[in-house]
XYZ file of C-alpha atoms in Angstrom:
619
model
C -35.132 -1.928 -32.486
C -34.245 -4.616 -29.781
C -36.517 -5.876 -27.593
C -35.556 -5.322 -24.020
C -34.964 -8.018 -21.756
C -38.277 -8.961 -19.672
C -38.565 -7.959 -16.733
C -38.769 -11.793 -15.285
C -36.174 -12.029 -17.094
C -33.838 -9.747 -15.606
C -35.286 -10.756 -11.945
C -34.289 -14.348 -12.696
C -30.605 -12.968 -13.600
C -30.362 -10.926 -10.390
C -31.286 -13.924 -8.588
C -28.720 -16.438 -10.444
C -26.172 -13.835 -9.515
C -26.622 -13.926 -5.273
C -27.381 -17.657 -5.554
C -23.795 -18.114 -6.967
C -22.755 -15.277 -4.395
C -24.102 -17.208 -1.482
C -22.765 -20.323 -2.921
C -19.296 -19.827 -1.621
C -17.532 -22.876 -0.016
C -17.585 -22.871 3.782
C -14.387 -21.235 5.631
C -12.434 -23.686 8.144
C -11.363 -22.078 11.327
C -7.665 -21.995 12.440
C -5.265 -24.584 11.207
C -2.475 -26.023 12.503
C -1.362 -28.528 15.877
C -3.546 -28.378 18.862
C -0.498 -28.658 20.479
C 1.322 -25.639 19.336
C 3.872 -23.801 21.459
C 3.438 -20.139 22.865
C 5.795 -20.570 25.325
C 7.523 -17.663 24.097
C 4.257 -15.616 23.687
C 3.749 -16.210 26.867
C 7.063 -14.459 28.197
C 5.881 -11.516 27.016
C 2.339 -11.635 27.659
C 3.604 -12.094 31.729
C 5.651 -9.470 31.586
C 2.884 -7.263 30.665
C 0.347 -8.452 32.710
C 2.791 -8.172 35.842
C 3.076 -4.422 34.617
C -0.470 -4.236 35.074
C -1.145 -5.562 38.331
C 1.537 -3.405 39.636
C -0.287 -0.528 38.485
C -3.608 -2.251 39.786
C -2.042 -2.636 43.362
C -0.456 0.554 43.381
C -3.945 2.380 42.843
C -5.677 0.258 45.542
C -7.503 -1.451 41.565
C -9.353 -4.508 41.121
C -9.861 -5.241 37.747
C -12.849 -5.778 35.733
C -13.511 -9.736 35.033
C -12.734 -11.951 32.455
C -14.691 -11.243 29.068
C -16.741 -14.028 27.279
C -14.276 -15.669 24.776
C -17.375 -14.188 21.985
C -16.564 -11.051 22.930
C -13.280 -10.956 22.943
C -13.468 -12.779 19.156
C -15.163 -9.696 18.036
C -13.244 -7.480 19.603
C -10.291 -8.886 17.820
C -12.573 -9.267 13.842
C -13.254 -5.246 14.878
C -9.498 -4.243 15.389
C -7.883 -6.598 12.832
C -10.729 -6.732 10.097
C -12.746 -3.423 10.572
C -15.632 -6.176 11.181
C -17.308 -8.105 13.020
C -17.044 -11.978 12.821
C -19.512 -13.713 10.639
C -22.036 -16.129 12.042
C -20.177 -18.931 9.761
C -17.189 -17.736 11.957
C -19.087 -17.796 15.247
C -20.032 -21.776 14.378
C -16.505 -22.721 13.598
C -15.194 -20.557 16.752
C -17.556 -22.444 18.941
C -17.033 -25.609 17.663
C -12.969 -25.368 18.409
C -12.348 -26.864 21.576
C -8.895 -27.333 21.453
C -6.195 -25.733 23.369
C -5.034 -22.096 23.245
C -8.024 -21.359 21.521
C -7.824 -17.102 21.595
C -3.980 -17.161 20.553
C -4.286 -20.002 17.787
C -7.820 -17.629 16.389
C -5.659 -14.746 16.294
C -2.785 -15.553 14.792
C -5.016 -17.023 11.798
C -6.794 -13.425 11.408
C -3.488 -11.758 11.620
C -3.099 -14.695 8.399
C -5.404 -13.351 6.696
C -5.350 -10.738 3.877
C -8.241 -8.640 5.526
C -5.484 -7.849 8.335
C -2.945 -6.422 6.047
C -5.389 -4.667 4.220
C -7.547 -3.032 7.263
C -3.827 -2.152 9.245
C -2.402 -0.869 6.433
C -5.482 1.922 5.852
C -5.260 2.583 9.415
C -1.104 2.861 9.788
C -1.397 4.649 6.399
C -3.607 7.132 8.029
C -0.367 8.711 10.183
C 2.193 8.073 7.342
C 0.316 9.808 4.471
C -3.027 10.855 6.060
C -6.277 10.693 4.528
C -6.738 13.100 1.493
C -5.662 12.453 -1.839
C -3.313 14.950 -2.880
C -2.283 16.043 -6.151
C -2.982 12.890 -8.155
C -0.556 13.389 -10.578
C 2.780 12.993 -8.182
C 1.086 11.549 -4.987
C -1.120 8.086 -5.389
C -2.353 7.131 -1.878
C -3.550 3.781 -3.203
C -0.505 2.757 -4.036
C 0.984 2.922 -1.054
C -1.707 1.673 0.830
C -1.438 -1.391 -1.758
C 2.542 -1.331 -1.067
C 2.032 -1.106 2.984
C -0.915 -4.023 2.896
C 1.834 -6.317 0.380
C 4.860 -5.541 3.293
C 2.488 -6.239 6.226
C 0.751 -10.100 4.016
C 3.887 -12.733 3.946
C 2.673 -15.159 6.945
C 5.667 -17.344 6.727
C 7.892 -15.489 9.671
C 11.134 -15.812 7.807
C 9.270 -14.010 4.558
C 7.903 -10.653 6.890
C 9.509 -7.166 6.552
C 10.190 -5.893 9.520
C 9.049 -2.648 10.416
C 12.008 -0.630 11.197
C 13.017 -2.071 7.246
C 9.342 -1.151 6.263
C 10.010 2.598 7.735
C 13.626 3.108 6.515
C 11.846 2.160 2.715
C 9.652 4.912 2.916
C 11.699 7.893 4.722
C 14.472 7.459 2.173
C 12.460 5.703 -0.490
C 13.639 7.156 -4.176
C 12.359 6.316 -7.869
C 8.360 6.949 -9.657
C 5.514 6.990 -6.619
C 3.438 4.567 -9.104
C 6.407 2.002 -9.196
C 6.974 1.875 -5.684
C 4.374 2.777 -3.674
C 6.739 3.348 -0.485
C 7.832 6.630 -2.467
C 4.617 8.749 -1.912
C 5.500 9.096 1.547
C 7.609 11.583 0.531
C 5.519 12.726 -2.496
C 2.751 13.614 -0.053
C 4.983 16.696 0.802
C 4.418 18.578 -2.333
C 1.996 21.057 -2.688
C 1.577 22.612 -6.386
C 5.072 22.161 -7.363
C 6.607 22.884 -4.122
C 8.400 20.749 -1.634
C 7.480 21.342 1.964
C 10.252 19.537 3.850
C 8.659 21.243 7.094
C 5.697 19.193 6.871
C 7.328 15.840 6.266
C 9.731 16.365 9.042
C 7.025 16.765 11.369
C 5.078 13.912 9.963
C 7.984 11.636 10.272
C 8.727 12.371 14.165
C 5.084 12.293 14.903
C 4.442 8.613 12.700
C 7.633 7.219 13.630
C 8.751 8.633 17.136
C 5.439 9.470 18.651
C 6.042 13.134 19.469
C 4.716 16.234 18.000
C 7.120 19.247 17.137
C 5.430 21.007 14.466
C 5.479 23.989 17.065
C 9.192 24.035 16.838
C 9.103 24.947 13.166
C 8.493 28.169 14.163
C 9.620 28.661 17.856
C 11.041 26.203 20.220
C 8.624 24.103 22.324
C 6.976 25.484 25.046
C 6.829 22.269 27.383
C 9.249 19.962 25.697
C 13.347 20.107 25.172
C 12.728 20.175 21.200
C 14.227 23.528 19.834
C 13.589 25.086 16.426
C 17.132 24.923 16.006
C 16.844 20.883 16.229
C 14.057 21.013 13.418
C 15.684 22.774 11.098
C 18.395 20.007 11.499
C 15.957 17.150 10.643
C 14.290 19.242 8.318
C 17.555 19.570 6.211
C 17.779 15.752 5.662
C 15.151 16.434 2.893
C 16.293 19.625 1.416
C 17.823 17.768 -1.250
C 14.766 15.720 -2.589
C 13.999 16.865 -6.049
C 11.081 15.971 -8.247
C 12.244 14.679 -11.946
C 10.913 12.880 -14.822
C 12.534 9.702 -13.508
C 10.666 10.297 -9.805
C 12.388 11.111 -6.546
C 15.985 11.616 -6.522
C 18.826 13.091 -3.901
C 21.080 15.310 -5.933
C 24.564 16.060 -4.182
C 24.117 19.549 -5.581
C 27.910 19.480 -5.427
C 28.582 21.586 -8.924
C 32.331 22.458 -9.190
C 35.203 23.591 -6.125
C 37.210 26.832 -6.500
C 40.390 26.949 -4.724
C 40.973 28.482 -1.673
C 42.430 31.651 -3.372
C 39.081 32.789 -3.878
C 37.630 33.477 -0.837
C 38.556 37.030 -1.582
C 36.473 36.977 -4.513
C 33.738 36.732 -2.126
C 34.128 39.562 0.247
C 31.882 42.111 -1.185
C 28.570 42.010 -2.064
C 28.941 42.576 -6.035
C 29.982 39.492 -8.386
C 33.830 40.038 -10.103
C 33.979 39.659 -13.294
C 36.595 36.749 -13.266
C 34.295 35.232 -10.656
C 31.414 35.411 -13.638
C 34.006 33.851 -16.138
C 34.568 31.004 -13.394
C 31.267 29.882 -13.119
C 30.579 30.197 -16.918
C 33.437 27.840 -17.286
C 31.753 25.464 -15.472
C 28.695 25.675 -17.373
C 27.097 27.411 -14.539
C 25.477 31.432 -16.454
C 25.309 33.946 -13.361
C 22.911 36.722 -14.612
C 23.662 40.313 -14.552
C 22.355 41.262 -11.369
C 23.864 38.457 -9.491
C 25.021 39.221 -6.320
C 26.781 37.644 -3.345
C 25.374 37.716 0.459
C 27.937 36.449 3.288
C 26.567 34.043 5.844
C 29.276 33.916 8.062
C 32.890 35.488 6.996
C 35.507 33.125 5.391
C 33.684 29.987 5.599
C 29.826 30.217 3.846
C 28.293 32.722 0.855
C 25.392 32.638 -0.805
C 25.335 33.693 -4.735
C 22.148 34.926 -5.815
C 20.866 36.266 -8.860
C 17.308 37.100 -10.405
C 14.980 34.122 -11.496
C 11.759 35.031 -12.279
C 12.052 38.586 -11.734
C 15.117 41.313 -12.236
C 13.850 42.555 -9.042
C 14.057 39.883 -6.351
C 17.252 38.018 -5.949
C 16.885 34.171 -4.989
C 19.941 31.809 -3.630
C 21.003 30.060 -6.767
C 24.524 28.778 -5.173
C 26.046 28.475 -2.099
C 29.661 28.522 -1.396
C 31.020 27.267 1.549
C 34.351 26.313 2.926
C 35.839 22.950 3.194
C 39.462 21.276 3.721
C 41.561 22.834 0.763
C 38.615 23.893 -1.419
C 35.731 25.989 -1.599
C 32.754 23.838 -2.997
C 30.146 25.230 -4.456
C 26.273 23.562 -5.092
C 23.224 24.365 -6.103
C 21.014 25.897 -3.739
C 18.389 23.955 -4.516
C 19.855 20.970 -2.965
C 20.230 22.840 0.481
C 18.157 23.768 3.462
C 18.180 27.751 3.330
C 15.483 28.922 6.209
C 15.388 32.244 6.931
C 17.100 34.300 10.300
C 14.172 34.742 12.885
C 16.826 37.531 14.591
C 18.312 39.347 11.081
C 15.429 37.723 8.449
C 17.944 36.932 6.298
C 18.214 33.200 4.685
C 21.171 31.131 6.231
C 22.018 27.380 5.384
C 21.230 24.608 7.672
C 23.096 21.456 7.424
C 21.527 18.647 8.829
C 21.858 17.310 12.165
C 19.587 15.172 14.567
C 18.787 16.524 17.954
C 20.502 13.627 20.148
C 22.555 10.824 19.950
C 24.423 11.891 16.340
C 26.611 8.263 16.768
C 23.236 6.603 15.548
C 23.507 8.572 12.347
C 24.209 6.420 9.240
C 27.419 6.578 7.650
C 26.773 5.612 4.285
C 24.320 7.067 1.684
C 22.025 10.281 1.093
C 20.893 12.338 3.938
C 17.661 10.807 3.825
C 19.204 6.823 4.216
C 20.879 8.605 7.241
C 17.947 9.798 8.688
C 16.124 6.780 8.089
C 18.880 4.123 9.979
C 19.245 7.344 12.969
C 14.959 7.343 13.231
C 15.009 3.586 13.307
C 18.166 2.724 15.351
C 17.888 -0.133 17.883
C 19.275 1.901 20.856
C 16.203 5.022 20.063
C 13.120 3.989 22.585
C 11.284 6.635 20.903
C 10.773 4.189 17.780
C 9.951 1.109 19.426
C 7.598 3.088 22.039
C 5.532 4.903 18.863
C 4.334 1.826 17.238
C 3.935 0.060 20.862
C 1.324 2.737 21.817
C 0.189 3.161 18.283
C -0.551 -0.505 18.035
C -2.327 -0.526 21.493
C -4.468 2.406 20.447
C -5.689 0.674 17.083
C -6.710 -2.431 19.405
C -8.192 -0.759 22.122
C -9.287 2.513 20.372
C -7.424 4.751 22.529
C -3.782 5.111 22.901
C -2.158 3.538 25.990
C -1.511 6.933 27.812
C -5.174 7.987 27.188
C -5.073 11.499 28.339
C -2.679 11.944 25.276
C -2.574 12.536 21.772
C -1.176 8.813 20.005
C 1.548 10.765 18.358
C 1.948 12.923 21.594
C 4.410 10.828 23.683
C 6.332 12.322 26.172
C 10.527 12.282 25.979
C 12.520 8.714 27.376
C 14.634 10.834 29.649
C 11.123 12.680 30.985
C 9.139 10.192 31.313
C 9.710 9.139 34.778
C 8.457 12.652 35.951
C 5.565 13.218 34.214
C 3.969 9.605 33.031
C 3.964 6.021 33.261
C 5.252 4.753 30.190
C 6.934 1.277 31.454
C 4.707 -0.446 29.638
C 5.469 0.802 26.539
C 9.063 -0.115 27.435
C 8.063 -3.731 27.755
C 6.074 -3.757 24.687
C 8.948 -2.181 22.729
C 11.593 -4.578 23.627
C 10.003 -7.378 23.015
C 9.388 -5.920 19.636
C 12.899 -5.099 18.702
C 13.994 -8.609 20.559
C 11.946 -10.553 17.705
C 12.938 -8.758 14.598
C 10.182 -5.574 15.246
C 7.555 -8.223 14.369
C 3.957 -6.446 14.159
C 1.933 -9.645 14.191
C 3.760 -10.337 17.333
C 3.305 -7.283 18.749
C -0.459 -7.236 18.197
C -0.640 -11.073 19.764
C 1.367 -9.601 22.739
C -1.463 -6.814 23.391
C -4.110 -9.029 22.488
C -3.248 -11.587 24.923
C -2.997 -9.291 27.815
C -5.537 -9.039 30.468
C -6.153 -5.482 29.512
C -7.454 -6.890 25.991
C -9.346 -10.037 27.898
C -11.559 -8.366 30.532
C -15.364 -7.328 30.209
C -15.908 -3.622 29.482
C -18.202 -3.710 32.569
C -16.679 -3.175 35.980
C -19.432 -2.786 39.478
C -18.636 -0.255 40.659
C -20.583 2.988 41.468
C -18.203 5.657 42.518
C -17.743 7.985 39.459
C -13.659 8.794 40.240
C -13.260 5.099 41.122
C -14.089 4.355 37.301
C -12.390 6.706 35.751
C -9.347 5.764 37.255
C -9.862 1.843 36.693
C -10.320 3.314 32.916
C -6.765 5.473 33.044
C -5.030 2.081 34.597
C -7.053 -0.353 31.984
C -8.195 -2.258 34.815
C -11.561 -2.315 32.689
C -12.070 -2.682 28.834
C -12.753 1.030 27.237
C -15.745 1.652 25.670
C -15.271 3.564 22.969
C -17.248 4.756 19.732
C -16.377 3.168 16.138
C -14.685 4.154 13.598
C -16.905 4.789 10.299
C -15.224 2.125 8.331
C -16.167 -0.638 11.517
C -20.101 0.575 11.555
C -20.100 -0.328 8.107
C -18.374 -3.565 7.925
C -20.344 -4.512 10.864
C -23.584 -4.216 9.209
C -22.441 -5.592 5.937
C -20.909 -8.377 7.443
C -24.194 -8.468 9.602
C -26.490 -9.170 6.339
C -24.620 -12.245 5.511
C -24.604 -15.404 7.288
C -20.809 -16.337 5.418
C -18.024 -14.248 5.943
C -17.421 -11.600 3.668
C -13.715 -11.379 2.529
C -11.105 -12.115 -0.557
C -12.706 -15.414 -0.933
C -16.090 -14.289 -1.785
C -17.646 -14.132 -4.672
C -17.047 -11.153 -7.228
C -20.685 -10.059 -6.809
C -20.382 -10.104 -3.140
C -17.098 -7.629 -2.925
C -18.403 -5.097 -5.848
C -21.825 -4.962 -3.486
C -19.808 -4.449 -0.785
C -17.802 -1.846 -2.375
C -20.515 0.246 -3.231
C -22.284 -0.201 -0.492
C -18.986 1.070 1.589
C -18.043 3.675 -0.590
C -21.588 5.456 -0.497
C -22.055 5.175 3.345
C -18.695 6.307 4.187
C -19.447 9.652 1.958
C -22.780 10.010 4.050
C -20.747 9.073 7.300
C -18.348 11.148 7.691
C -14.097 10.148 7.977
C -12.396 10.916 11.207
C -9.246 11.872 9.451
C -5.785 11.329 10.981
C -7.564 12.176 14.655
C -9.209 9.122 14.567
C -8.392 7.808 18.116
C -9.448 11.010 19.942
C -12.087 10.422 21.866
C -15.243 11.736 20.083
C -19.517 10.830 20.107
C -21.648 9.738 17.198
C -23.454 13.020 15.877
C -27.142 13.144 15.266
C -26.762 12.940 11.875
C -24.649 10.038 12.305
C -27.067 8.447 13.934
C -30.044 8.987 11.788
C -28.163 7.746 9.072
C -28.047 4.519 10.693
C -31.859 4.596 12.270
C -33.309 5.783 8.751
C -30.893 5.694 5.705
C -31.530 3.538 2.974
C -28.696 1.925 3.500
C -30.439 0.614 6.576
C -33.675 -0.256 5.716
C -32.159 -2.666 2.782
C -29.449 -4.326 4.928
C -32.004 -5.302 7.816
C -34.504 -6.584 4.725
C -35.867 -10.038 5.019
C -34.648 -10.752 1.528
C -34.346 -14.535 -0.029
C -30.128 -14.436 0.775
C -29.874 -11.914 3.154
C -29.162 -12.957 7.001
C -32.530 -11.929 7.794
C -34.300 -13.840 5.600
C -32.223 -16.874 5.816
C -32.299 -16.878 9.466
C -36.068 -16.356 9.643
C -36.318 -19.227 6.865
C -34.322 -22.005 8.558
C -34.159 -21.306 12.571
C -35.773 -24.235 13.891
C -37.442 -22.665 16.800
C -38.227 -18.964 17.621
C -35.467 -19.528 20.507
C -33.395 -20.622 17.793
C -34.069 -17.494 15.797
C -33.535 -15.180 18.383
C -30.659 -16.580 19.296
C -29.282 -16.339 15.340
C -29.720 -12.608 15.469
C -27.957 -11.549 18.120
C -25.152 -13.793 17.413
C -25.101 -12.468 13.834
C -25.401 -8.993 15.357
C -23.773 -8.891 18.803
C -21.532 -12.041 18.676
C -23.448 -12.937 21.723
C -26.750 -14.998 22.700
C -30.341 -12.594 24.379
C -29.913 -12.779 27.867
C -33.317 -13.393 29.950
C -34.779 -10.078 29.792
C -34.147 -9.812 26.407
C -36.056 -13.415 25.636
C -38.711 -12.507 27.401
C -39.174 -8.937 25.347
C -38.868 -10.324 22.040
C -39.941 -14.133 22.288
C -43.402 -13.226 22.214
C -43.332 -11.402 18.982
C -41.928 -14.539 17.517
C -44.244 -17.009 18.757
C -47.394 -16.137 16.998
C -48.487 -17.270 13.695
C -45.999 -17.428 10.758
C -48.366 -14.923 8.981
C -48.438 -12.833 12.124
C -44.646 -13.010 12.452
C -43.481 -11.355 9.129
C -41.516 -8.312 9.072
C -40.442 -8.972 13.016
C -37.152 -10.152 12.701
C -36.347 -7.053 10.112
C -37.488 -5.199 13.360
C -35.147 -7.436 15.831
C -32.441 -6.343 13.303
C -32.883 -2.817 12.787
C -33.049 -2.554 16.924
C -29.777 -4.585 17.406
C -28.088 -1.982 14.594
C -29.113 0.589 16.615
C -28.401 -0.362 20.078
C -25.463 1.629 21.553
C -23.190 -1.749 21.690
C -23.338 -2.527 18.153
């Protein structure tokens, strides 16, 4: 039998393995001219800040002051990356003193692969939402994989633009593990069955910002959207099919009788030369077939046992047309049932304004697709304006709202102030519905600038500075951000596709097991919500913890206890590393002391420094 390996031995491997994992090449900051023009940034980005004062003036505001630029940088790593910025990253940041600094640093992390692959878990997370489905016809990873590839070109003229992005995935056909864009409309079947309901509603709510699931079943109670209306959308789908060769659009268009035989269809029992039609055609009616009339002379349905000889299903519909009657398979059709007689009628499909913006040419579902993305529907452009917003700022523009909960163009006057989402949206469909532009837009605001502390004592007076963003929100982070921040808090480098192997599995792992112990928000993610006890014991005692605040050989710890020159030095390391910002005073003066003693007196202290900054409420 084989010896095992020694024990030294395998120690000495371990350690050959982060050694080459630390050994990574160090990261240069933004590239590119000093010099370079955001003139037409900064169109926009006046527009929107003129929107803001107004609001500020109007309410008697004054807004919260400028933010440190530090803050602001991790602000942006947290919204963009799901981290925080590295220390390396802090160094390089610091060291940048040319002009435009903010704008040139965030158009290089909106460059960077972590951004397509953080926005596209988060944007997937209304398209698809968060569980995994049937495995075998609905693969969420690949179309996170096919979002992150649409949303990664950085040359301009290279970028999909988002209406194009949408329009692939509402009428996207073929295998869901070919093209990933196809399982947002895989994620509608359940066991076999097609819910067209369910993606209907998903598509207004992801795409148009407004929720109408109510109206599936009744029209809704404080909006103009009528059951009626959803059926229409609804029917856009009723022809997807599910076939060996993927998703597919059947016409269901099967053979046309001629007009002569409308009388064939005036009774409820099935003639016998009306049998010998159909066989003709190669279509079998069974023996208890049976016709049902929708409305006289123009629609039937033909039904006939499937399963059972005792319950008749629509297998055909009939319905009348210049010169013909055409008949199709049911199964390509929208039948919903009467909520007055309870029996099944066809609904053809139909949009609930502005028909004109239909598409004329291809399947109902390439319709729907250019009618949900037109250029002329606000609702589209005003979504991803306050979606975008939300996933920067953690809370949707109108904060008092659901991010998918947006109230009607023709309303909005009345009940809310959505101008700004007006200005963000045409800016958006003036440059091509650019996302990275969008997101530089928001994140060069004064909303997305100013410190998240405003003096002020009366309790009303805050909340409504809060309401008007006349003061950064506060808000608690996602489960995906607590984790990358304490990941990337354990290394001094930044952790991201250029790392080393080792570095990205441990990561993995690492991510994968704390998320499981965390908890996932779901699709609700940017409702406001508190960290539960649990939550936070996880982070005060887990394991998880205890090994990332380790004073360990390559960990930031250790290295930062290792090489800071002074204790000052040290401190200073850790919160940087931490809180992207330096101790103030009081802070010095707590933990200095605990620094300066002995170096045998000292060890084990910064592990404590860290595992207090991890669990300070701004972390």
């Amino acid at each position: 039998m084989k010896r095992l390996l020694p024990p030294a031995v395998v120690v000495l491997g371990v350690a050959l393995l982060t050694a080459i994992a630390s050994s990574t090449s160090v990261r240069q900051g933004p590239q590119g001219s000093s010099t370079a023009d955001f003139t037409n940034l900064h169109t926009a980005v006046r527009d929107v800040d003129a929107e803001l004062q107004r609001r500020w003036q109007e309410l008697g505001l004054t807004p919260a002051p400028p933010a440190d630029d530090l803050q602001v940088l991790r602000r942006l790593s947290l919204a963009l990356h799901g981290t925080i910025p590295s220390l390396e990253e802090i160094r390089q940041f610091e060291a940048d003193d040319q002009p435009n600094r903010l704008l040139r640093w965030t158009a290089s992390m909106l460059n960077d692969s972590r951004f397509a692959d953080y926005f596209s878990e988060r944007l997937a997370r209304s398209y698809v939402g968060v569980e995994e489905g049937q495995f075998v016809i609905f693969r969420r990873d690949r179309f996170t994989h096919w979002l992150s590839e649409q949303l990664r070109p950085t040359n301009p003229e290279e970028r999909r633009p988002y209406d194009a992005i949408v329009r692939d995935m509402i009428a996207g056909r073929g295998v869901w593990t070919g093209k990933g864009e196809v399982n947002f409309i895989t994620a509608g079947f359940a066991n076999g069955d097609f819910d067209e309901n369910k993606l209907t509603a998903r598509t207004v709510r992801a795409f148009l910002g407004q929720r109408i699931d109510c109206a599936q079943c009744h029209n809704h109670p404080f909006d103009t959207w009528t059951q009626d209306q959803f059926e229409g959308l609804a029917a856009h789908y009723g022809q997807v099919q599910l076939t060996l060769g993927g998703i597919r659009d059947p016409t269901g268009h099967l053979f046309d009788l001629p007009l002569e035989s409308v009388s064939e269809f005036s009774s409820a029992s099935v003639s016998a030369e009306l049998r010998k039609t159909f066989r003709d055609h190669q279509q079998r009616l069974r023996k208890h077939a049976a016709i049902e009339v929708v409305t006289d002379d123009a629609l039937w349905l033909v039904k006939d046992a499937r399963e059972s000889e005792d319950e008749l299903e629509p297998r055909f519909v009939v319905r009348r047309v210049p010169d013909v009657l055409a008949v199709s398979n049911s199964d390509g059709e929208y039948l919903v049932e009467d909520r007055n007689t309870l029996a099944q009628h066809l609904v053809d499909p139909a949009v609930p304004f502005h028909p004109e913006w239909l598409g004329t040419e291809g399947n109902r579902r390439e319709r729907l697709a250019v009618w949900v993305t037109h250029p002329d529907n606000r609702r589209f452009e005003r979504a991803i304006a306050n979606r975008v917003w939300a996933l920067l700022f953690g809370r949707p523009y109108l904060s008092h709202r659901p991010v998918d909960d947006l109230p009607s163009p023709d309303l909005s006057g009345e009940t809310d102030d959505t101008h700004m989402l007006d200005i963000l949206g045409h800016d958006f469909r003036e440059h091509d519905c650019d996302l990275r532009r969008l997101v530089q837009v928001i994140a060069a605001s004064q909303a997305f600038l100013m410190d998240s502390l405003i003096d002020w004592e009366e309790p009303e007076k805050v909340e409504a500075a809060q309401a008007a963003w006349a003061v950064f929100p506060i808000n608690q982070r996602r489960p995906e951000q607590v984790i990358g921040a304490i990941l990337q808090a354990n290394s001094i480098k930044t952790i991201d596709q250029n790392s080393h192997l080792f570095v990205r599995f441990r990561r993995f792992i690492n991510e994968r097991d704390f998320l499981d112990e965390y908890g996932d928000l779901g699709e609700d993610e940017l409702s406001d919500r508190t960290e539960t006890i649990s939550q936070a014991l996880l982070q005060m005692n887990g394991k998880f913890a205890k090994d990332m605040t380790a004073e360990e050989a390559f960990s930031a710890p250790g290295r930062i206890a290792s090489y800071s020159s002074t204790p000052e030095k040290l401190l200073e390391n850790c919160f940087l590393t931490c809180l992207t910002r330096r101790p103030t005073d009081e802070e010095k003066a707590h933990f200095l002391p605990q620094l300066e003693g002995e170096q045998g007196s000292k060890k084990g202290v910064v592990q404590d420094i860290y595992w207090a900054l991890f669990n300070s409420p701004e972390f």
